[in-house]
Coordinates of N, CA and C in Angstrom, one line a residue:
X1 N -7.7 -11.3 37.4 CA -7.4 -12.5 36.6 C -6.2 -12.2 35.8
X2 N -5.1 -13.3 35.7 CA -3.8 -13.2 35.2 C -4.2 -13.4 33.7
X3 N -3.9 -12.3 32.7 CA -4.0 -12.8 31.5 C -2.9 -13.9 30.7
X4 N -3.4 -14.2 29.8 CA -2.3 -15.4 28.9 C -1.1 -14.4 28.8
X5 N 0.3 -15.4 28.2 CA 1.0 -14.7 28.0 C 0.7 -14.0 26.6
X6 N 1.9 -12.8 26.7 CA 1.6 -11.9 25.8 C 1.6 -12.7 23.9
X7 N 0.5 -12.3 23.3 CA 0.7 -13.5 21.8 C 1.1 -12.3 20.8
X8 N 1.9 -12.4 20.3 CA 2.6 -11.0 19.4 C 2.1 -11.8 17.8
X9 N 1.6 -11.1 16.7 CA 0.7 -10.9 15.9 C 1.8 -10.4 14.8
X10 N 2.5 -8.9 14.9 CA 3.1 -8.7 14.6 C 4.4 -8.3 14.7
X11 N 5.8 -8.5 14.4 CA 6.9 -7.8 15.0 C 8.0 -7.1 13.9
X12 N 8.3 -5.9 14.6 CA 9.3 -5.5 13.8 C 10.6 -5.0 14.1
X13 N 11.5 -5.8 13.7 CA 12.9 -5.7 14.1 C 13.2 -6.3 15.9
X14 N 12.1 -7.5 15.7 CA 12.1 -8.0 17.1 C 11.1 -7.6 18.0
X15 N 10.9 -6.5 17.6 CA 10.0 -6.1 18.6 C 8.2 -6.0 18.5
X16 N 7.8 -6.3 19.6 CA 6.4 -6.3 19.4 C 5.7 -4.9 19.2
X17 N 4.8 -4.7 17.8 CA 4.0 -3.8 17.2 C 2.6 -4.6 17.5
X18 N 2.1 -5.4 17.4 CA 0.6 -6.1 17.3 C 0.3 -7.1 17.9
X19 N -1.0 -7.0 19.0 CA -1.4 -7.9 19.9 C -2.7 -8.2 19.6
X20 N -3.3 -9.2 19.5 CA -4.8 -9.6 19.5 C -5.6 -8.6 20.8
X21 N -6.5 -7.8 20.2 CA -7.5 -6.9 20.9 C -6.9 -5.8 21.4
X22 N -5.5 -5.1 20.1 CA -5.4 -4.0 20.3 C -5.7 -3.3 19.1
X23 N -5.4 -2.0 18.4 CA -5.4 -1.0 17.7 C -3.8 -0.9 17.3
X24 N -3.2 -0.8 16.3 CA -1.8 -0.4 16.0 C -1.7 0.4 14.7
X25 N -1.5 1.4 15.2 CA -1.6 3.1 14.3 C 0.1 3.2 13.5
X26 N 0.1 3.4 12.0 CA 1.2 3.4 11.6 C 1.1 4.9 11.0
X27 N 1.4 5.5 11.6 CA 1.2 7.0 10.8 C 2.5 7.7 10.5
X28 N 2.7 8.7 9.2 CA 3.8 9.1 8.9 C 3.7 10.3 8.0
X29 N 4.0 11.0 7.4 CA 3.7 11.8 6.3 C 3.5 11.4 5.2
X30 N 2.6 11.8 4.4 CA 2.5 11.1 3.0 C 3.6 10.7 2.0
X31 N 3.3 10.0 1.1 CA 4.7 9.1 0.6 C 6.1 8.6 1.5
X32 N 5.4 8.3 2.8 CA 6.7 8.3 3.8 C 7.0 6.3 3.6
X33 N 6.1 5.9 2.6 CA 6.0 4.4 2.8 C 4.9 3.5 3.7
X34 N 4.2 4.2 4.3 CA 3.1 3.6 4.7 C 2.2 2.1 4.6
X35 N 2.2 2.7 3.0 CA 1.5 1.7 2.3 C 2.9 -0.2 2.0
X36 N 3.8 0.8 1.7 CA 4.6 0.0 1.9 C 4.9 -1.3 2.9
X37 N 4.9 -0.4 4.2 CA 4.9 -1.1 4.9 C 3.8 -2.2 5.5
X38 N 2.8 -1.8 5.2 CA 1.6 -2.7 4.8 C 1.3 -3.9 4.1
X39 N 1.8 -3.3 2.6 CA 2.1 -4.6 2.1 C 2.9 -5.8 2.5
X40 N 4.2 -5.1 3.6 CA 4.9 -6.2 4.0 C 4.4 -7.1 5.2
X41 N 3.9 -6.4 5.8 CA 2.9 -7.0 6.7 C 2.2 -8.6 6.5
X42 N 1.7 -8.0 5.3 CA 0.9 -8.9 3.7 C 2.0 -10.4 4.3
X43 N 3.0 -9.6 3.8 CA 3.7 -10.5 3.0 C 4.8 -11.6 4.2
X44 N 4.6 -10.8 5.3 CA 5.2 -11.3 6.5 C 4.3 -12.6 6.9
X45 N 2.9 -12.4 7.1 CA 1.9 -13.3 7.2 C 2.2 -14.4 6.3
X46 N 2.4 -13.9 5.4 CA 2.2 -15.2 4.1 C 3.7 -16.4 4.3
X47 N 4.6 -15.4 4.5 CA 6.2 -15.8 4.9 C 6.7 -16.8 6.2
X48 N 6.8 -18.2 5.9 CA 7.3 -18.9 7.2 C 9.0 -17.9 7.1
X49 N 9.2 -17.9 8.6 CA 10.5 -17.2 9.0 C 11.9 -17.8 8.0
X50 N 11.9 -18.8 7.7 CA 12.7 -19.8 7.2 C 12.9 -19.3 5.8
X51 N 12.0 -18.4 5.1 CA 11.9 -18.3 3.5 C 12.8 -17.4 3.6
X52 N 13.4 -16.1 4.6 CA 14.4 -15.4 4.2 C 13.9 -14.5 3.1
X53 N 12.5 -13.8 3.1 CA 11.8 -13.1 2.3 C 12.3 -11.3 3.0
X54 N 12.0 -10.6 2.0 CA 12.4 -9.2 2.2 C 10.6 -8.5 2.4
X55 N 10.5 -8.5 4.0 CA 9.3 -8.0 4.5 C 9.9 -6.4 5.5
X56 N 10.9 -5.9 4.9 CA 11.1 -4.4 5.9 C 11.4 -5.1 7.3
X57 N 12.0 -6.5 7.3 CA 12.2 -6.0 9.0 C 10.5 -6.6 9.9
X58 N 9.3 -7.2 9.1 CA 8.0 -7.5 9.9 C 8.2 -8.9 9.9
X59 N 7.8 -9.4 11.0 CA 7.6 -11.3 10.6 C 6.0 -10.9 11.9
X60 N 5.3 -12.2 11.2 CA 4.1 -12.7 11.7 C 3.6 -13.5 10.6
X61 N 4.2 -14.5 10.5 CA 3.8 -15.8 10.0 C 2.4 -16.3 10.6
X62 N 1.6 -16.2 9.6 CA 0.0 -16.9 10.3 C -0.1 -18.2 9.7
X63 N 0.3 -19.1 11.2 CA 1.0 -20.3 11.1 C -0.4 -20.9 11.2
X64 N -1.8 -20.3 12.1 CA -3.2 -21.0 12.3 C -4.3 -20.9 10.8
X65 N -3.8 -20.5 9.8 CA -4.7 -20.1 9.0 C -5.6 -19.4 9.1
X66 N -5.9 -18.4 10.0 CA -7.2 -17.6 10.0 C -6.8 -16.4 9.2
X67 N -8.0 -16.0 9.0 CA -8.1 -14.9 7.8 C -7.6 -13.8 7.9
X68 N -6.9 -13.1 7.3 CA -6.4 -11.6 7.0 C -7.4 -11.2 6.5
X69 N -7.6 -9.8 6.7 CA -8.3 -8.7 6.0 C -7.6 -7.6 5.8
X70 N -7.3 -7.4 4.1 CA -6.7 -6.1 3.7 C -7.4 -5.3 3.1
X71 N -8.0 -4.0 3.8 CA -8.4 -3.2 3.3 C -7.8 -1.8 2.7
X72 N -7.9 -1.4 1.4 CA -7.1 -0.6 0.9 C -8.2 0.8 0.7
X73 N -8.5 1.8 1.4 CA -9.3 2.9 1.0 C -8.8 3.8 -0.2
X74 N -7.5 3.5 -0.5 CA -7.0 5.3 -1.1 C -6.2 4.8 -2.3
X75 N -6.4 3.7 -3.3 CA -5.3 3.5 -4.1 C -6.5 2.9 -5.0
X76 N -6.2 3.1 -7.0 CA -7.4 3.3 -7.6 C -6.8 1.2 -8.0
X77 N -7.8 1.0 -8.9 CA -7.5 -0.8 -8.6 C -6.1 -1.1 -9.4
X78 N -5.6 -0.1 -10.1 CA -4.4 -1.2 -10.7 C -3.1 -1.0 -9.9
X79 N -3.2 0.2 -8.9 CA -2.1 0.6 -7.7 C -2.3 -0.7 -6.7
X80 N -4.0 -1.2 -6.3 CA -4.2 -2.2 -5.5 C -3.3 -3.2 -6.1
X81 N -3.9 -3.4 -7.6 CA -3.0 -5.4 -7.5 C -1.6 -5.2 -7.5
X82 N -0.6 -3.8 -7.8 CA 0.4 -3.5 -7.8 C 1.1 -4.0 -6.2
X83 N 0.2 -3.6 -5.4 CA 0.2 -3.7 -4.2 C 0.0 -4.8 -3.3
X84 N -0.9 -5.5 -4.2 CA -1.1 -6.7 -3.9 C 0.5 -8.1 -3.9
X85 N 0.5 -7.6 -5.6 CA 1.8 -8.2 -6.1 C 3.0 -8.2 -5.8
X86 N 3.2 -7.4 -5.0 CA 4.3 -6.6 -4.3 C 4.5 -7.4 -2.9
X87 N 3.3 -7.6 -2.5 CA 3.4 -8.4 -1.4 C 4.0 -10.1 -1.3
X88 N 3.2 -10.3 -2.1 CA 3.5 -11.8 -3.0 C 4.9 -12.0 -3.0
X89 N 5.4 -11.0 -3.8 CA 6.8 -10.6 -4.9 C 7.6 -10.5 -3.0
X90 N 7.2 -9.8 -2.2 CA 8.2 -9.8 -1.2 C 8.0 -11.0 -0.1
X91 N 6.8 -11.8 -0.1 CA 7.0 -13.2 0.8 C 7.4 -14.4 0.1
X92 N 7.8 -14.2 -1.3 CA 7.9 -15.1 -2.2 C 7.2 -16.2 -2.3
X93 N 6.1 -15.8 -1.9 CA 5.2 -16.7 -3.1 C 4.2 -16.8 -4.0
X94 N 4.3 -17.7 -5.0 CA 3.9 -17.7 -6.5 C 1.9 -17.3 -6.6
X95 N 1.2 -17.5 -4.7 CA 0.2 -17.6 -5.4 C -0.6 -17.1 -3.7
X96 N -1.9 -16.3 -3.3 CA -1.8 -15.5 -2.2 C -2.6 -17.4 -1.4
X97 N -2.6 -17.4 0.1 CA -3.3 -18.4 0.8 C -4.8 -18.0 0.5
X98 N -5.4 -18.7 0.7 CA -7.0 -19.1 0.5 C -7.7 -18.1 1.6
X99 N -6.6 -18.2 2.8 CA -7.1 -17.0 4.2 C -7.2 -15.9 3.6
X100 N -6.1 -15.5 2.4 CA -5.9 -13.8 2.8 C -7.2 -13.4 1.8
X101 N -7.8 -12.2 2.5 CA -9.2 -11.2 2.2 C -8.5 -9.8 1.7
X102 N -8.3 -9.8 0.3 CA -7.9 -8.2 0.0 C -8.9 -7.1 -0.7
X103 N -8.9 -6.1 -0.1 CA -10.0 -5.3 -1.0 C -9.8 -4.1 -1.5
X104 N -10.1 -3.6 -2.4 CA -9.6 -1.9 -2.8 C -11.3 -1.4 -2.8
X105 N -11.7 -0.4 -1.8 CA -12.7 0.0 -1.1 C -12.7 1.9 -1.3
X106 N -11.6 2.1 -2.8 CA -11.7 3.6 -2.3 C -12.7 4.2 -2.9
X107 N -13.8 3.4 -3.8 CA -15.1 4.2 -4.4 C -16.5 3.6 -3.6
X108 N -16.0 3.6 -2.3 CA -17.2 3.0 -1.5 C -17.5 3.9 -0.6
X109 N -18.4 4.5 -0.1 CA -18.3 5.5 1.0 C -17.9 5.1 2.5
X110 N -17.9 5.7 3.0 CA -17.2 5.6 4.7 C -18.1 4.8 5.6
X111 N -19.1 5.4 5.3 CA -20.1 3.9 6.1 C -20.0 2.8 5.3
X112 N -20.2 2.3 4.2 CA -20.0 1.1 3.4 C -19.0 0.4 3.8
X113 N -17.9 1.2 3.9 CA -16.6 0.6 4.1 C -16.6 -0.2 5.7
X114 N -17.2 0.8 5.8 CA -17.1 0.0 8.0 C -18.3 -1.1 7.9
X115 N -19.1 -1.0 7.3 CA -20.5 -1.8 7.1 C -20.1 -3.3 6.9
X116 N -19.4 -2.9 5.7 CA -18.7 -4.1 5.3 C -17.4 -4.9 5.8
X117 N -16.9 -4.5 6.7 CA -15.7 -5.0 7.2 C -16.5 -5.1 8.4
X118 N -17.8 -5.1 9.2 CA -18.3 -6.0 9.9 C -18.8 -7.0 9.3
X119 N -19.5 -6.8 8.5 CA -19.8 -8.1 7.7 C -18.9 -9.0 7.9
X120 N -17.7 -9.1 6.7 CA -16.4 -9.6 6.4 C -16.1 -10.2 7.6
X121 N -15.5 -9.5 8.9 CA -15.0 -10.4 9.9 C -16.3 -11.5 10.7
X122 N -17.3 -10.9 10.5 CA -18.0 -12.6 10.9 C -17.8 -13.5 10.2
X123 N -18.3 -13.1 9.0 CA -18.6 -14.1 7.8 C -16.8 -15.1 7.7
X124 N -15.7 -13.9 7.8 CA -14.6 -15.2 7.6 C -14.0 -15.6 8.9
X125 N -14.5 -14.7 9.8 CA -14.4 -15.6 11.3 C -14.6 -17.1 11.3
X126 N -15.7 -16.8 11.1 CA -16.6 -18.2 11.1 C -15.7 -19.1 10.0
X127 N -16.0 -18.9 9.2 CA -14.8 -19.6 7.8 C -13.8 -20.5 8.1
X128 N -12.8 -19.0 8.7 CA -11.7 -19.6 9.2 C -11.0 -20.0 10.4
X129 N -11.9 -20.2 11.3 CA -11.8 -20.4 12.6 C -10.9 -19.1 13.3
X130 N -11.4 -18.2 12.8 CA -10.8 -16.7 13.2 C -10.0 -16.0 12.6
X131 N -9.8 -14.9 12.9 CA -9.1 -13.5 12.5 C -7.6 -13.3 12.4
X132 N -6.7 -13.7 12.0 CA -5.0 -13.4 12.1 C -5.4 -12.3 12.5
X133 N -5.5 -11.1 11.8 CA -5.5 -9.3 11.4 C -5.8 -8.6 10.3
X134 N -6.7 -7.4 10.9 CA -7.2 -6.6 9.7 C -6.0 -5.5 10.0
X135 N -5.6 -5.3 8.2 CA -5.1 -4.3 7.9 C -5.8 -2.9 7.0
X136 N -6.2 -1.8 8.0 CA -6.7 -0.8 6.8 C -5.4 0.0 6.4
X137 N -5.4 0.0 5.1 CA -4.5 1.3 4.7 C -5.4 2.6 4.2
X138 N -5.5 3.3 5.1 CA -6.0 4.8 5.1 C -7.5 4.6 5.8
X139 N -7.7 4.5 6.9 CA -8.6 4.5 8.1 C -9.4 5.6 7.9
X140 N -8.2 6.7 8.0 CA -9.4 8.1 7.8 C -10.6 8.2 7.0
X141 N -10.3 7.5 5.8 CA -11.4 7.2 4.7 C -12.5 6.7 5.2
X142 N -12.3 5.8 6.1 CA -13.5 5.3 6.7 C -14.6 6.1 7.6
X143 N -14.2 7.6 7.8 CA -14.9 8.7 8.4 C -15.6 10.0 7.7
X144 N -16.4 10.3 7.9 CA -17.1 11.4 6.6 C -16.1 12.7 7.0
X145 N -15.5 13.0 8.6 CA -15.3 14.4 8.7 C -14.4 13.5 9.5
X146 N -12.8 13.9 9.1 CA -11.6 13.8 9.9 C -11.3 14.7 11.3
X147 N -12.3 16.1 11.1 CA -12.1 16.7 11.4 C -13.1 16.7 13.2
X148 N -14.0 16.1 13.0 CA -14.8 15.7 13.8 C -15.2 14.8 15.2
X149 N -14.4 15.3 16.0 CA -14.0 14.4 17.2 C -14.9 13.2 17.6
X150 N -16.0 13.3 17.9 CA -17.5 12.6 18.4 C -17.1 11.6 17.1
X151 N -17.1 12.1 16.0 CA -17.1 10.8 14.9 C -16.0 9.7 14.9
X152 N -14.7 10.4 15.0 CA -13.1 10.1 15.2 C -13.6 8.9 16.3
X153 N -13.9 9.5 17.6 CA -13.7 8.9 18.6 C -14.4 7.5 18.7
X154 N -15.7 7.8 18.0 CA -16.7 6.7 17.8 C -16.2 5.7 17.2
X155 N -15.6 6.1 15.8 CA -14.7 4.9 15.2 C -13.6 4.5 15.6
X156 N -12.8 5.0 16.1 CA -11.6 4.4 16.9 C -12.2 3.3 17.6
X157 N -13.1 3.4 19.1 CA -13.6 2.7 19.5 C -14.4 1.2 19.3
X158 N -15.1 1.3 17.8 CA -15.8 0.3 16.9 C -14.7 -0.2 16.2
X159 N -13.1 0.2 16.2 CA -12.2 -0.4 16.0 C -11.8 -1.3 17.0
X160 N -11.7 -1.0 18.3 CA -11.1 -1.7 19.1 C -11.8 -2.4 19.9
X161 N -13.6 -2.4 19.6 CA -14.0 -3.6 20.3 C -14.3 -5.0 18.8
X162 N -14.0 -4.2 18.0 CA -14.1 -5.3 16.7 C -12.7 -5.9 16.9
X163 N -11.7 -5.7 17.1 CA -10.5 -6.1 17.6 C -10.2 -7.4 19.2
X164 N -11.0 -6.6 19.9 CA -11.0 -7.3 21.2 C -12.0 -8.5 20.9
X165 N -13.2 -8.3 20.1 CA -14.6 -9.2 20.1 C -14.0 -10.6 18.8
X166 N -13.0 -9.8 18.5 CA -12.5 -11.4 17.1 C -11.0 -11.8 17.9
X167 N -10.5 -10.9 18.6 CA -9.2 -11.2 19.5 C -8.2 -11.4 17.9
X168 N -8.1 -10.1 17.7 CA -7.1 -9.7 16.8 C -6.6 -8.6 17.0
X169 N -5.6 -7.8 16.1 CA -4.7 -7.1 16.1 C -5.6 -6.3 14.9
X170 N -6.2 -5.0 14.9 CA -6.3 -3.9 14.0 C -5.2 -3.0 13.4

């Protein structure tokens, strides 16, 4: 069976980074901007193409309203609303959409955090007649042992059928 054409979620500098029912890993060395780039993400979503906003180069205007999910593991809460604001500050606008779900989750443990972002995507599936994309900034957090392949692999996996089962971009 011929799938649809390809629906790009997010892009950067033209080019496609994120598809509904994939995984998209942004990895870099620490302080390399990561987070940064995350927020623009944020802030691309929020941004019709036309506003001429300073998102790094991302556009994915979520022109259907369905829900974003931002989850932030590693930043303590006044770095989050920094982060939050930043996003705002770079899609230019004054106030976030009713879709976007932001959360700072770094005093929650690793199962909580995955516990809850199944929760979350039903609950605002249903909401909002679906999923734009979840953004985690620092995944690892959501694992008790990084180090741990069987665990690694497990959650990678429960990433990408939570991905494929809401037909969103992780």
């Amino acid at each position: 069976r011929q799938p649809p054409p390809l629906r790009p979620i997010f892009t950067l500098a033209g080019t496609v980074i994120s598809t509904p029912g994939n995984l998209t890993a942004i990895t870099a060395q620490a302080k390399a901007g990561k987070s940064s780039l995350m927020s623009a993400m944020v802030a691309a979503s929020m941004s019709p193409p036309d506003f001429k906003a300073d998102c790094l180069g991302i556009a994915g205007y979520n022109t259907t309203g369905k829900a974003l999910i931002y989850l932030d593991t590693e930043q303590s809460p006044d770095d989050f609303w920094h982060t939050m604001n930043r996003a705002k500050l770079r899609g230019k606008v004054a106030r976030s959409p009713g879709w976007l779900y932001a959360y700072t989750i770094a005093d929650i443990p690793a199962q909580g955090g995955r516990n809850g972002l199944q929760i979350k995507l039903a609950k605002l599936s249903a909401l909002h007649g679906g999923i734009h994309a979840v953004i985690i900034d620092g995944c690892a957090d959501l694992v008790l042992d990084v180090n741990d392949a069987e665990e690694c692999n497990g959650f990678v996996s429960e990433l990408h059928r939570l991905a494929i089962r809401y037909d969103c971009p992780i």
